[in-house]
């Protein structure tokens, strides 16, 4: 069923005549299985737009469809039980164990205990928290990153086709955030949900999105793939939003196997999995002080060697930022 | 009074209970009924009101101020204020004590529900819990420790203040204290005062225990 389409959606808060609409007539089509990032500075209306999809906020005018049904046609609790929702502050229930948190929606849907238990274990494995160790823990016993892993597992519990994620990694330290982004990409490759993901972090948007919807002051400015946005920004706002640190951004779109050398005299002691971006490999090498790393496949077999020098040469070779 | 005097008075109090156990039990029973019912009424009215106050600015403004003022009035004054309107006896005393039970329950309930992290509420609604489910399964367990702390304060206040009910003829253990005082009969005074002290202590301990249990259940074992 579900792609999501928004048709001329407007949201005005308050009743004052003078109040500016938070969302001004946004139309957007999201394909089934697509990962769309709503990107923009704070106050641009991206979170409001997201929250209108699961009706935590009702639009002032316009329509939102899931598949070919308007969201208002569903009973609101039904709608929400079939849409995964992840927020920045996670919002785990502190009086429930990890297992109980994850089982929230299956219980609401009246799943059998056995099925819920199996699904909970499966999900914890999916988000890389060994169930034996984590099922019976309480949220306060987890780190911020682990809590958000549980948050994601909880949102996916009833296998919703649609996931709404509101800056899920915004409050998490940079290293953990990068891990979680990779993890999310891995999960998305596996499960292929329709994801709408809000962020103000350009790097994150470029890394995760199939398509990015750039928003400013309640309007949709440009809706395109990351590469198209980088190469053909429609105006100065988009250019500036995406343009700074352009070199690093190009590196983040570059996969390391493209840069590695297959024959090498000396293997690196640091290992990086194939599929890592050149940007990450760069920060890893700069962080460890190593001058080279061994690129390994998922089974840990070496594929080749990546040198710091090669990445830096690639960075210098990249054309300067436009404008 | 020296120690021997106190011991004699205590002994006298025990004798008084023994000489007419039915009378003692009747007074104790009235005292418990007054306090228990007043507490029930206070909680029954102010718990829902406190929940409402936590979500509505208007309810919060009016209810909290009204009971804030009520709290500033001494309990004995509330009892006497009830007298011209409701006359003497059990019912006006009950009403006055119920009013007395209200402020701590109302204030704590309001604070407890306001203290629930909005992110938790948003996540709950976002997952498709109904309003009733969010309230009963998420907010109540998290708010319960602070609500129970309010109930504990109210219980202690009500049990202690129920001794004053004697002044408007509602009976209770206050009868013993009052006549003991006016007749300078320490034994009689103690026959009333000691059970009241024991009752407040028991209420404090039992409700304190409940509060600790609810803290564990809410996932906040310390503080």
XYZ file of C-alpha atoms in Angstrom:
546
model
C 0.000 0.000 0.000
C 2.046 2.806 1.275
C 3.773 5.591 -0.363
C 2.971 8.905 1.228
C 1.727 11.925 -0.620
C 1.150 15.394 0.705
C -1.121 17.696 -1.234
C -0.855 21.415 -0.600
C -0.538 20.957 3.178
C -0.835 24.119 5.267
C -0.500 24.467 9.028
C -1.116 27.710 10.874
C -0.687 27.775 14.634
C -2.739 30.085 16.801
C -5.726 32.078 15.674
C -4.145 35.527 15.357
C -4.542 36.991 11.906
C -0.904 37.947 11.981
C 0.527 34.508 12.740
C 2.675 33.159 9.926
C 1.878 29.612 8.790
C 4.401 27.044 10.013
C 3.890 25.029 6.832
C 2.773 26.848 3.696
C 1.341 24.649 1.046
C 3.773 21.756 0.811
C 3.166 19.055 -1.782
C 5.437 16.044 -1.729
C 5.311 12.482 -3.024
C 7.246 9.772 -1.225
C 7.528 6.416 -2.944
C 7.052 3.134 -1.186
C 10.372 1.963 0.286
C 11.981 5.342 -0.182
C 14.145 7.039 2.465
C 13.249 10.720 2.391
C 14.957 13.305 4.599
C 13.255 16.578 5.465
C 16.180 18.975 5.808
C 16.230 22.587 6.904
C 17.154 25.012 9.664
C 15.160 24.996 12.878
C 11.772 26.614 12.536
C 11.446 25.656 8.872
C 8.402 23.486 9.531
C 9.990 20.077 8.944
C 8.942 18.597 12.286
C 5.435 20.054 11.964
C 5.172 18.448 8.534
C 6.328 15.088 9.911
C 3.886 15.185 12.807
C 0.999 15.834 10.466
C 1.613 12.450 8.828
C 0.697 10.564 12.022
C -1.784 13.261 13.002
C -0.040 14.403 16.167
C -0.758 17.716 14.461
C -3.784 18.236 12.221
C -3.233 20.283 9.050
C -5.096 23.574 8.716
C -5.767 22.692 5.082
C -4.556 20.268 2.444
C -4.527 16.496 2.418
C -2.129 13.718 3.342
C -2.488 10.286 1.799
C -1.007 6.944 2.707
C -1.365 4.836 -0.366
C -4.636 6.153 -1.741
C -6.342 6.719 1.609
C -6.440 10.023 3.398
C -4.930 9.827 6.882
C -8.147 11.222 8.333
C -10.016 8.144 7.071
C -8.199 5.939 9.589
C -9.091 5.934 13.285
C -6.205 7.935 14.702
C -4.919 5.222 17.060
C -5.030 2.630 14.243
C -3.095 4.958 11.996
C -0.395 5.513 14.604
C -0.094 1.830 15.498
C 0.825 1.166 11.882
C 3.373 3.952 11.591
C 6.670 3.681 13.477
C 7.584 6.878 15.290
C 11.026 7.745 16.664
C 11.836 11.048 18.368
C 15.041 12.761 19.410
C 14.388 12.443 23.141
C 13.589 8.738 22.570
C 10.788 8.743 25.150
C 11.278 5.197 26.399
C 8.902 4.340 29.242
C 11.187 4.380 32.305
C 8.974 2.044 34.342
C 9.105 -0.706 31.733
C 11.913 -3.025 30.725
C 13.397 -2.957 27.250
C 11.235 -5.962 26.367
C 8.064 -4.288 27.614
C 8.912 -1.078 25.790
C 9.440 -2.899 22.511
C 6.257 -4.922 23.033
C 4.070 -1.809 23.422
C 2.441 -1.754 20.001
C 2.196 -5.548 19.554
C 0.315 -5.614 22.853
C -2.004 -2.839 21.713
C -2.652 -4.877 18.588
C -3.423 -7.938 20.701
C -0.608 -10.150 19.459
C -0.139 -13.534 21.128
C 2.533 -13.506 23.851
C 4.733 -15.996 22.063
C 4.699 -13.996 18.836
C 5.466 -10.748 20.702
C 8.353 -12.408 22.544
C 9.882 -13.763 19.372
C 9.477 -10.442 17.579
C 11.089 -8.553 20.481
C 14.163 -10.802 20.423
C 14.394 -10.526 16.660
C 14.257 -6.729 16.810
C 16.879 -6.411 19.527
C 19.155 -8.519 17.380
C 18.386 -6.279 14.427
C 19.489 -3.185 16.362
C 22.571 -5.047 17.659
C 21.577 -5.348 21.315
C 21.996 -9.018 22.333
C 18.519 -9.955 23.670
C 19.850 -12.152 26.473
C 21.673 -9.191 27.889
C 19.211 -6.369 27.239
C 15.621 -7.716 27.340
C 15.189 -7.239 31.079
C 17.120 -4.018 31.499
C 15.475 -0.712 32.293
C 16.020 2.357 30.103
C 18.054 4.099 32.829
C 20.579 1.264 32.615
C 21.330 2.035 28.962
C 23.548 4.641 27.289
C 21.943 7.299 25.091
C 22.868 5.413 21.942
C 21.504 2.129 23.293
C 18.287 3.863 24.307
C 17.770 5.099 20.779
C 18.447 1.599 19.427
C 15.606 0.434 21.656
C 13.551 3.409 20.442
C 14.030 2.256 16.873
C 13.245 -1.362 17.751
C 10.095 -0.230 19.550
C 8.974 1.800 16.546
C 9.501 -1.194 14.253
C 7.852 -3.709 16.564
C 4.626 -4.284 14.661
C 6.507 -4.168 11.359
C 5.008 -0.883 10.149
C 5.519 -0.087 6.476
C 6.178 3.541 7.342
C 8.691 4.995 9.809
C 8.708 8.625 10.907
C 11.958 9.715 12.548
C 12.320 13.162 14.111
C 16.027 13.946 14.542
C 16.554 10.547 16.155
C 20.323 10.976 16.469
C 20.309 14.698 17.296
C 21.078 14.284 20.992
C 23.728 11.596 20.572
C 27.498 12.117 20.570
C 29.218 12.260 17.200
C 30.894 8.849 17.270
C 27.789 6.980 18.404
C 25.691 8.969 15.948
C 27.865 7.817 13.092
C 27.506 4.186 14.276
C 23.754 4.546 14.471
C 23.539 6.105 11.029
C 25.439 3.155 9.575
C 23.227 0.803 11.524
C 20.096 2.502 10.242
C 21.346 2.226 6.667
C 22.044 -1.468 7.197
C 18.589 -2.008 8.686
C 16.929 -0.042 5.908
C 18.740 -2.117 3.256
C 17.350 -5.176 4.990
C 13.756 -4.120 5.664
C 13.074 -1.452 3.029
C 10.574 0.707 4.916
C 9.167 3.964 3.690
C 11.101 6.359 5.933
C 10.557 10.060 6.532
C 13.492 11.401 8.527
C 13.806 14.940 9.874
C 17.209 16.511 10.469
C 19.045 19.825 10.284
C 22.333 17.982 9.830
C 23.360 18.181 6.179
C 25.920 15.375 6.423
C 23.330 13.094 7.937
C 20.840 13.942 5.201
C 23.365 13.282 2.430
C 24.413 10.011 4.018
C 20.976 8.557 4.620
C 18.585 9.938 2.038
C 17.363 8.541 -1.231
C 15.807 11.952 -1.703
C 16.078 15.134 0.358
C 13.298 17.679 0.758
C 14.949 20.992 1.607
C 12.633 23.297 3.537
C 12.808 26.940 4.500
C 10.215 29.005 6.427
C 7.457 26.495 5.868
C 8.061 25.998 2.173
C 9.547 23.162 0.177
C 12.522 24.636 -1.653
C 13.909 21.625 -3.474
C 13.163 17.913 -3.503
C 15.885 15.836 -5.093
C 18.538 13.152 -4.686
C 21.645 14.078 -2.655
C 23.855 14.211 -5.744
C 21.366 16.317 -7.687
C 21.113 18.734 -4.765
C 24.882 19.058 -4.599
C 25.297 19.492 -8.326
C 22.145 21.451 -9.188
C 20.940 23.517 -6.215
C 17.917 25.573 -7.252
C 18.921 28.700 -5.386
C 21.472 30.309 -3.073
C 19.762 28.987 0.033
C 20.183 25.379 -1.037
C 23.679 26.066 -2.349
C 24.780 27.564 0.949
C 23.037 24.923 3.017
C 24.861 22.141 1.171
C 27.919 23.990 -0.066
C 30.137 24.462 2.963
C 32.717 21.771 3.552
C 31.942 20.644 0.060
C 35.063 18.551 -0.178
C 34.245 16.489 2.871
C 30.768 16.032 1.569
C 32.066 14.653 -1.711
C 34.228 12.257 0.253
C 31.227 11.115 2.238
C 29.537 10.119 -1.010
C 32.580 8.170 -2.103
C 32.894 4.542 -1.120
C 36.388 3.383 -0.102
C 36.694 0.385 -2.390
C 36.850 2.976 -5.190
C 39.998 4.408 -3.625
C 41.780 1.318 -2.295
C 44.751 -0.357 -3.903
C 44.494 -4.076 -4.338
C 48.212 -4.790 -4.338
C 50.063 -3.345 -1.465
C 53.432 -3.944 0.094
C 52.281 -3.252 3.622
C 48.874 -3.977 5.137
C 47.420 -1.527 7.654
C 46.761 -2.590 11.247
C 43.496 -0.634 11.216
C 40.591 -2.384 9.511
C 37.698 -0.695 7.756
C 34.755 -2.605 6.304
C 34.014 -2.225 2.601
C 31.069 0.115 2.186
C 32.541 2.736 4.515
C 32.643 6.237 3.051
C 35.921 7.952 2.293
C 34.889 10.674 4.736
C 34.638 8.222 7.583
C 37.819 6.423 6.615
C 39.497 9.816 6.670
C 38.303 10.667 10.164
C 39.224 7.170 11.329
C 42.760 7.447 9.984
C 43.219 10.983 11.266
C 41.804 9.861 14.603
C 44.099 6.842 15.060
C 47.118 8.480 13.523
C 47.574 5.536 11.129
C 48.579 6.230 7.540
C 46.807 3.271 6.042
C 44.002 0.825 6.721
C 43.059 -2.616 5.455
C 39.732 -2.745 3.686
C 37.902 -5.940 4.674
C 34.748 -7.638 3.439
C 31.887 -8.568 5.820
C 33.612 -11.872 6.621
C 36.756 -9.988 7.635
C 38.805 -11.039 4.611
C 41.183 -8.323 3.394
C 40.235 -6.772 0.039
C 42.964 -4.168 -0.304
C 44.681 -1.222 1.288
C 43.496 2.334 1.652
C 46.056 5.038 2.311
C 45.517 8.396 3.942
C 47.441 9.972 1.113
C 45.041 8.594 -1.489
C 42.027 10.046 0.311
C 43.652 13.428 0.662
C 44.669 13.452 -2.998
C 41.056 12.667 -3.873
C 39.874 15.501 -1.671
C 42.231 17.967 -3.317
C 41.224 16.748 -6.734
C 37.560 17.447 -6.000
C 36.402 20.678 -7.646
C 35.969 23.651 -5.325
C 32.549 24.475 -3.962
C 30.400 26.338 -6.474
C 29.481 29.967 -5.807
C 5.762 15.804 85.736
C 8.432 13.303 86.722
C 8.962 9.879 85.225
C 7.004 8.130 87.916
C 4.115 10.488 87.385
C 4.169 9.770 83.664
C 4.285 6.007 84.268
C 1.358 6.284 86.693
C -0.563 8.311 84.115
C 0.207 5.696 81.441
C -0.909 2.951 83.748
C -4.052 4.966 84.429
C -4.690 5.279 80.689
C -4.389 1.502 80.259
C -6.765 1.022 83.190
C -9.255 3.401 81.575
C -9.204 1.390 78.345
C -9.595 -1.851 80.303
C -12.411 -0.578 82.466
C -14.543 0.361 79.473
C -13.111 -1.169 76.286
C -16.363 -0.655 74.379
C -16.204 3.097 74.971
C -12.563 3.251 73.835
C -13.277 1.200 70.738
C -16.289 3.344 69.866
C -14.149 6.492 70.050
C -11.340 4.861 68.094
C -13.824 3.728 65.475
C -15.330 7.205 65.092
C -11.841 8.626 64.776
C -10.901 6.122 62.093
C -14.173 6.624 60.226
C -13.787 10.391 60.296
C -10.177 10.301 59.113
C -10.613 7.470 56.623
C -13.718 8.917 54.995
C -12.276 12.428 54.943
C -9.122 11.119 53.283
C -11.146 9.131 50.759
C -13.249 12.172 49.931
C -10.196 14.393 49.646
C -8.394 11.952 47.351
C -11.578 11.192 45.406
C -12.085 14.864 44.664
C -8.535 16.136 44.405
C -6.790 13.360 42.507
C -8.962 13.882 39.404
C -8.861 17.635 39.945
C -5.062 17.497 40.182
C -4.847 15.533 36.917
C -7.091 18.120 35.259
C -5.028 20.944 36.735
C -1.881 19.403 35.262
C -3.315 19.814 31.764
C -5.387 22.961 32.031
C -4.045 26.362 32.938
C -7.484 27.495 34.101
C -8.226 24.570 36.376
C -4.730 24.818 37.742
C -5.071 28.554 38.437
C -8.433 28.385 40.199
C -8.218 25.041 41.981
C -4.693 25.516 43.264
C -5.382 29.028 44.508
C -8.654 28.073 46.146
C -7.077 25.201 48.044
C -3.941 27.207 48.663
C -6.062 29.657 50.610
C -7.838 26.789 52.360
C -4.465 25.494 53.450
C -3.556 28.799 55.031
C -6.599 28.536 57.322
C -5.786 26.534 60.486
C -7.633 23.254 60.747
C -9.445 24.248 63.928
C -10.747 27.341 62.112
C -12.028 25.177 59.244
C -13.923 23.088 61.790
C -15.527 26.143 63.360
C -16.251 27.676 59.969
C -18.195 24.538 59.103
C -20.316 24.860 62.239
C -22.560 27.850 61.321
C -23.389 26.280 57.938
C -23.634 22.626 58.772
C -24.286 22.583 62.491
C -22.723 20.149 64.912
C -21.802 16.529 64.609
C -20.107 14.010 62.383
C -20.936 15.375 58.934
C -19.605 18.932 59.270
C -16.463 17.532 60.886
C -16.082 15.087 58.019
C -16.466 17.841 55.457
C -13.980 20.105 57.211
C -11.431 17.300 57.407
C -11.973 16.439 53.737
C -11.197 20.059 52.841
C -8.078 19.740 54.937
C -7.003 16.622 53.039
C -7.314 18.387 49.700
C -4.324 20.737 49.331
C -1.496 18.196 49.638
C -3.260 15.714 47.343
C -4.147 18.359 44.779
C -0.757 20.044 44.774
C 1.207 16.798 44.589
C -1.007 15.280 41.883
C -0.686 18.399 39.770
C 3.089 18.496 40.170
C 3.464 14.742 39.635
C 1.602 14.701 36.329
C 3.324 17.855 35.135
C 6.660 16.231 35.873
C 6.083 13.402 33.396
C 8.577 13.971 30.582
C 6.629 15.349 27.582
C 8.776 13.151 25.307
C 7.389 10.065 27.032
C 3.852 11.304 26.490
C 4.569 12.162 22.861
C 6.092 8.743 22.209
C 3.071 7.094 23.803
C 0.548 9.041 21.741
C 2.716 8.616 18.654
C 2.573 4.841 19.038
C -1.198 4.886 19.131
C -2.074 4.628 22.811
C -5.455 6.162 23.595
C -5.741 9.034 26.072
C -6.981 6.630 28.747
C -4.111 4.228 28.062
C -1.519 6.999 28.227
C -2.991 8.130 31.529
C -3.358 4.724 33.158
C -0.388 2.790 31.755
C 2.227 5.495 31.368
C 1.513 8.637 33.350
C -0.083 7.169 36.469
C 2.718 4.712 37.305
C 5.275 7.490 36.800
C 3.319 10.049 38.850
C 2.267 7.678 41.618
C 5.193 8.159 44.036
C 4.645 11.911 44.282
C 0.849 11.494 44.442
C 1.264 9.018 47.303
C 3.572 11.428 49.115
C 0.700 13.919 48.998
C -1.738 11.307 50.299
C 0.660 10.521 53.134
C 0.877 14.175 54.175
C -2.906 14.472 53.954
C -3.447 11.304 56.009
C -1.190 12.456 58.821
C -2.803 15.894 58.878
C -6.321 14.474 58.853
C -5.720 11.893 61.596
C -4.112 14.530 63.792
C -6.746 17.167 63.071
C -9.615 14.733 63.651
C -8.872 15.170 67.364
C -10.336 18.679 67.016
C -13.646 17.257 65.788
C -14.626 16.880 69.411
C -15.179 20.651 69.582
C -18.138 20.420 67.208
C -19.438 17.297 68.846
C -18.248 14.762 66.264
C -16.611 12.483 68.833
C -13.427 10.542 68.189
C -10.299 10.244 70.296
C -10.317 14.012 70.707
C -13.082 13.544 73.301
C -10.578 11.927 75.689
C -7.962 14.572 75.060
C -10.426 17.400 75.530
C -11.902 16.107 78.793
C -8.470 15.077 79.995
C -7.280 18.637 79.460
C -10.255 20.309 81.102
C -10.216 17.926 84.096
C -6.417 17.958 84.400
C -6.607 14.167 84.056
C -3.401 13.076 82.376
C -4.485 9.441 82.124
C -7.632 10.408 80.265
C -5.630 12.746 78.017
C -3.203 9.934 77.190
C -6.032 7.525 76.432
C -6.753 9.838 73.488
C -3.321 11.209 72.626
C -1.355 7.952 72.490
C -3.638 6.161 70.026
C -3.682 9.291 67.805
C 0.108 9.346 67.804
C 0.198 5.632 66.977
C -2.338 6.075 64.194
C -0.398 8.908 62.521
C 2.816 6.912 62.822
C 1.151 3.873 61.282
C -0.270 5.955 58.435
C 3.150 7.486 57.865
C 4.862 4.106 57.774
C 2.280 2.276 55.656
C 1.898 5.052 53.079
C 5.637 5.671 53.117
C 6.119 2.000 52.296
C 3.597 2.222 49.461
C 5.415 5.254 48.169
C 8.728 3.398 48.150
C 7.137 0.481 46.355
C 5.684 2.819 43.729
C 9.078 4.437 43.269
C 10.567 1.048 42.490
C 7.719 0.369 40.083
C 8.243 3.715 38.387
C 11.892 2.885 37.819
C 13.227 5.593 40.134
C 14.503 3.727 43.193
C 16.383 6.656 44.666
C 14.776 10.067 44.845
